[in-house]
mmCIF file of C-alpha atoms in Angstrom:
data_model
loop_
_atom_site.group_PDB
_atom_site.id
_atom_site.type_symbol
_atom_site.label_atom_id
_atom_site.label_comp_id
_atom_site.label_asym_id
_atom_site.label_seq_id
_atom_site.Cartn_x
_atom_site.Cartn_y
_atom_site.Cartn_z
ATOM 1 C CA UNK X 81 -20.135 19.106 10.000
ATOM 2 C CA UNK X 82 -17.198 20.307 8.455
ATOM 3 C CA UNK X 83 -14.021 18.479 7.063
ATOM 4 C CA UNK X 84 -10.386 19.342 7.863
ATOM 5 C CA UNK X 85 -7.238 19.173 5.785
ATOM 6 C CA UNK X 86 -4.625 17.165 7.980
ATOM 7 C CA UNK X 87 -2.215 16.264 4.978
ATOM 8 C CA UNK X 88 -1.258 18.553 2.026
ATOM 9 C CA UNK X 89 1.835 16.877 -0.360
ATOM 10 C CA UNK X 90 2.353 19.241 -3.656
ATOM 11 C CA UNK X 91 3.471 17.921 -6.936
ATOM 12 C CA UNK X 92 6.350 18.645 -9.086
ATOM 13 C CA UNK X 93 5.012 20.181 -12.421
ATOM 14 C CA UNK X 94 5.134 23.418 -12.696
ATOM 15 C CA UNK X 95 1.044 24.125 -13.074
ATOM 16 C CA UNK X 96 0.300 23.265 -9.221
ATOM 17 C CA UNK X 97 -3.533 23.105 -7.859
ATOM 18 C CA UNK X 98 -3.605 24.076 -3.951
ATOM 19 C CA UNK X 99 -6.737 23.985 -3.015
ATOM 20 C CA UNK X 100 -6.709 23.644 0.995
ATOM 21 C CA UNK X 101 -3.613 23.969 3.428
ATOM 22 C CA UNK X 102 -3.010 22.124 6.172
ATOM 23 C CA UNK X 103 -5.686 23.042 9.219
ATOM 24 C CA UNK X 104 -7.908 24.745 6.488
ATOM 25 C CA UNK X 105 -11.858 23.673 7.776
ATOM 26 C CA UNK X 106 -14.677 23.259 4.683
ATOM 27 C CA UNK X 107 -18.221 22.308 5.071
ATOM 28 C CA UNK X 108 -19.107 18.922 4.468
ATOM 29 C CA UNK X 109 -20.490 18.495 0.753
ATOM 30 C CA UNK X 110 -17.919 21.006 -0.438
ATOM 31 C CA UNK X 111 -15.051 19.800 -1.298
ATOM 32 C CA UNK X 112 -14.089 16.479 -3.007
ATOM 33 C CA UNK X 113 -13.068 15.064 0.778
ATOM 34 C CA UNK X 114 -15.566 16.807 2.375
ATOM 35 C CA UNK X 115 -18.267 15.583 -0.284
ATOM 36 C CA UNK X 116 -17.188 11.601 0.204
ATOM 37 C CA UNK X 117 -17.042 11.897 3.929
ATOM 38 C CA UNK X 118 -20.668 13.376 3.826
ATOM 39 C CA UNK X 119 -21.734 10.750 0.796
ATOM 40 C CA UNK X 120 -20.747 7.878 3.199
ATOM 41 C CA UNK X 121 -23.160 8.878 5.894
ATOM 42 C CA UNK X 122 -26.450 7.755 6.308
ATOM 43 C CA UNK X 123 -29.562 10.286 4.458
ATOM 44 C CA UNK X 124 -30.694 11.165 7.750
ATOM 45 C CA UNK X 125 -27.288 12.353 9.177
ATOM 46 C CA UNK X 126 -26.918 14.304 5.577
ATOM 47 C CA UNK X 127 -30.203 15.784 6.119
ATOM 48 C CA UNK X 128 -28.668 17.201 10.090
ATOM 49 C CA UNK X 129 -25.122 18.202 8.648
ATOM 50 C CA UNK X 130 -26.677 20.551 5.504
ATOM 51 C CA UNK X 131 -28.971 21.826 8.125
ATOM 52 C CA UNK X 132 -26.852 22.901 10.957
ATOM 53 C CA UNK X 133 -24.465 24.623 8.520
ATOM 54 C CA UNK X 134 -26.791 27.105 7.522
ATOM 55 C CA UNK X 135 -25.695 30.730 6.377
ATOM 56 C CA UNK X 136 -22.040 29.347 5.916
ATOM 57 C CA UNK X 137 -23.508 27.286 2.432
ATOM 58 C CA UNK X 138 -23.943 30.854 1.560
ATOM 59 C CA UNK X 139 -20.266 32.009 1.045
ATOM 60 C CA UNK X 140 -19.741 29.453 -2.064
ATOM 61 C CA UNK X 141 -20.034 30.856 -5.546
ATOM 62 C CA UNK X 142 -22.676 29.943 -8.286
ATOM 63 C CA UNK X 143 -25.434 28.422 -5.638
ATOM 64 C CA UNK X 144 -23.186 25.417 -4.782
ATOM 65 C CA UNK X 145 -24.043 25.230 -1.501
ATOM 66 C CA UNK X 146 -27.500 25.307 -1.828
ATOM 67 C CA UNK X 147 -28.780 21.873 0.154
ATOM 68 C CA UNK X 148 -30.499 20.600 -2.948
ATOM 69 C CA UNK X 149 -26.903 21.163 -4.937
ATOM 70 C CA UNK X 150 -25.116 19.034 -2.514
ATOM 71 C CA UNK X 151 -27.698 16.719 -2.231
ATOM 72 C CA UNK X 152 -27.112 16.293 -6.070
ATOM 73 C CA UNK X 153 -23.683 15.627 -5.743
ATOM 74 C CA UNK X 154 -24.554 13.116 -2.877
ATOM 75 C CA UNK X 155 -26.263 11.177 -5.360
ATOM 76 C CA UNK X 156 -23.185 11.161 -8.199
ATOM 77 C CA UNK X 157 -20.606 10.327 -5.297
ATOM 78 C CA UNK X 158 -22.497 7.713 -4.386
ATOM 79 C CA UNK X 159 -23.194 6.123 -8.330
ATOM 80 C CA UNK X 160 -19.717 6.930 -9.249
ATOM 81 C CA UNK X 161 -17.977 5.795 -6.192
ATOM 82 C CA UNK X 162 -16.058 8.460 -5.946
ATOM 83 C CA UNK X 163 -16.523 12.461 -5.001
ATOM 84 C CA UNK X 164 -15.431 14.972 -7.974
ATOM 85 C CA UNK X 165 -16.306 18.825 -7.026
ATOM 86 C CA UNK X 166 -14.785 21.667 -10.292
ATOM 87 C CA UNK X 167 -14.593 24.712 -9.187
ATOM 88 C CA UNK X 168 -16.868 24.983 -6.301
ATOM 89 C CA UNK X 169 -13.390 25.901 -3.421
ATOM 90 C CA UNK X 170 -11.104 27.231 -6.343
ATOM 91 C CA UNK X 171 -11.970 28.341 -9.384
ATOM 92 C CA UNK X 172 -10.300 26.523 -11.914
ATOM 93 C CA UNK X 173 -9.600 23.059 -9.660
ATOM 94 C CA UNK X 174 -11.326 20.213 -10.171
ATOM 95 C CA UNK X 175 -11.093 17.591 -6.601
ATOM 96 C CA UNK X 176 -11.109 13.667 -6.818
ATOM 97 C CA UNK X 177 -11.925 11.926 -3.498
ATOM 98 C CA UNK X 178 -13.092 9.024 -1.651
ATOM 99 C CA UNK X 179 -13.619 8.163 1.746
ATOM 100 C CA UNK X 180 -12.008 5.798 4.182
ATOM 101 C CA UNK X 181 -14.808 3.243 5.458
ATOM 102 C CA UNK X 182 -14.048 1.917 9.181
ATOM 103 C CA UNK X 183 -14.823 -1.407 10.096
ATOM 104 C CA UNK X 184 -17.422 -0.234 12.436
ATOM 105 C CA UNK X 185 -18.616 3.406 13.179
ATOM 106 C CA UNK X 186 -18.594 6.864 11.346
ATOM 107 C CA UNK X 187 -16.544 7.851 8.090
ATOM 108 C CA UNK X 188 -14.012 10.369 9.642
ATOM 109 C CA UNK X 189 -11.389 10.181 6.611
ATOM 110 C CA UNK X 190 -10.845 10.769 3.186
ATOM 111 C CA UNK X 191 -8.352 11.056 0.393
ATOM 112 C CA UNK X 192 -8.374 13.225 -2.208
ATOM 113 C CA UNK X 193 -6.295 14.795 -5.239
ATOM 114 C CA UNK X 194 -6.764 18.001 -7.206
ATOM 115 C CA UNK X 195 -5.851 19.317 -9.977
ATOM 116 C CA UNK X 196 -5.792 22.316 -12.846
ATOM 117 C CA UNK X 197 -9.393 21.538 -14.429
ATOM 118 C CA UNK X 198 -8.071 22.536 -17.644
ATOM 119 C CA UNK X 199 -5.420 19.267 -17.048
ATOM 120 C CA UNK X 200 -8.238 16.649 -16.443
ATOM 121 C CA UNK X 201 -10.551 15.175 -18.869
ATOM 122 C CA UNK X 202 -13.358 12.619 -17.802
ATOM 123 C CA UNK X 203 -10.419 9.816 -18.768
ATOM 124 C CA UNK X 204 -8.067 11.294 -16.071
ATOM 125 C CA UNK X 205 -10.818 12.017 -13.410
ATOM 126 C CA UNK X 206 -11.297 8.222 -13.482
ATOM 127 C CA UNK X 207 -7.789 7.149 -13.483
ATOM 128 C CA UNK X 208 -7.290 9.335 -10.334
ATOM 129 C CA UNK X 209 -10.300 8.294 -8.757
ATOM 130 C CA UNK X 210 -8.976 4.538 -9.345
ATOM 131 C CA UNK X 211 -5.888 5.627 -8.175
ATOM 132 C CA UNK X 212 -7.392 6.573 -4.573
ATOM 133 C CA UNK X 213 -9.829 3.633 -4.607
ATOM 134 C CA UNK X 214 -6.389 1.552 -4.887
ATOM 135 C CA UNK X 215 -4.558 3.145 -1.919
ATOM 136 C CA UNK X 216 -7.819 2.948 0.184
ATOM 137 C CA UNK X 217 -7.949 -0.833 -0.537
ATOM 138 C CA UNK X 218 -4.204 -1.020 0.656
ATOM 139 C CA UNK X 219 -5.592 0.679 4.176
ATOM 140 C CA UNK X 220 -8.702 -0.413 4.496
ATOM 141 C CA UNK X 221 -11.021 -3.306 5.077
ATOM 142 C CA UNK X 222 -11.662 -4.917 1.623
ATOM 143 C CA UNK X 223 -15.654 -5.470 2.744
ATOM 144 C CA UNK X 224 -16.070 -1.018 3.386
ATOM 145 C CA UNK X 225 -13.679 -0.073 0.538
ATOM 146 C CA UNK X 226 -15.360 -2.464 -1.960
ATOM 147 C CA UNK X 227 -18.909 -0.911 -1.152
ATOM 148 C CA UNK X 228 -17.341 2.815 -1.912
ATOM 149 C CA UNK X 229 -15.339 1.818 -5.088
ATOM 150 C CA UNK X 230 -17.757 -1.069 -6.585
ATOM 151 C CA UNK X 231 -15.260 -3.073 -6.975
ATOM 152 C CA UNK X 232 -14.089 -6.771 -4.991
#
């Protein structure tokens, strides 16, 4: 029920988001990983991973982790394609992610990028989101990555 940074590379400007270090645990549905692994499951599973983390939704700023919040941003991963969170672990970083479909079994991976929110517009959201969608294709099956990204 909870996602887990294995991988943290940091960029070379001088304006640097870090939004997670490496072992850092978030709930699923919080962060941009975190929200495409949980957008990948199935509704019921959703439904059991919002439940059992209870209280712990309460420690995010704003109401974010209310259930029927996440369950919102469920439903944009999923018609985007891609998870986007602002704000919600850092104020002031906006997360692009997408999960890593197996062939067969659950969604246990995911790749994301963040960034200073005041960097991105909608333009550059979708270039990094197309960005990830194109390294996932690289190390994926085509059939799973093609249902998360929409595209063949």
């Amino acid at each position: 029920n909870e996602g887990v940074c294995l991988l943290c590379v940091h960029g070379s400007t001088a304006l640097r988001a870090v939004p997670a270090e490496v072992g850092q645990r978030v709930p699923l549905g919080m962060g941009s990983a975190s929200l495409a692994i949980l957008s990948a499951l199935e509704d019921d599973e959703i439904a059991r991973v919002i439940s059992s983390l209870g209280a712990r939704l309460d420690l995010f700023p704003g109401g974010t982790g209310k259930p029927d919040r996440i369950l919102k941003r469920v439903q944009l991963t999923r018609r985007r394609g891609f998870a986007m969170v602002d704000g919600i672990l850092s104020p002031g970083i906006t997360g692009v992610g997408a999960a890593i479909l197996p062939n067969r079994g659950m969604t246990q991976l995911a790749i994301s990028v963040a960034a200073v929110s005041s960097t991105l517009n909608r333009k550059g959201v979708e270039k990094l989101a197309g960005v990830i969608s194109a390294a996932i294709r690289g190390n994926a099956a085509p059939t799973r990555a093609a249902h998360l990204t929409g595209l063949p």
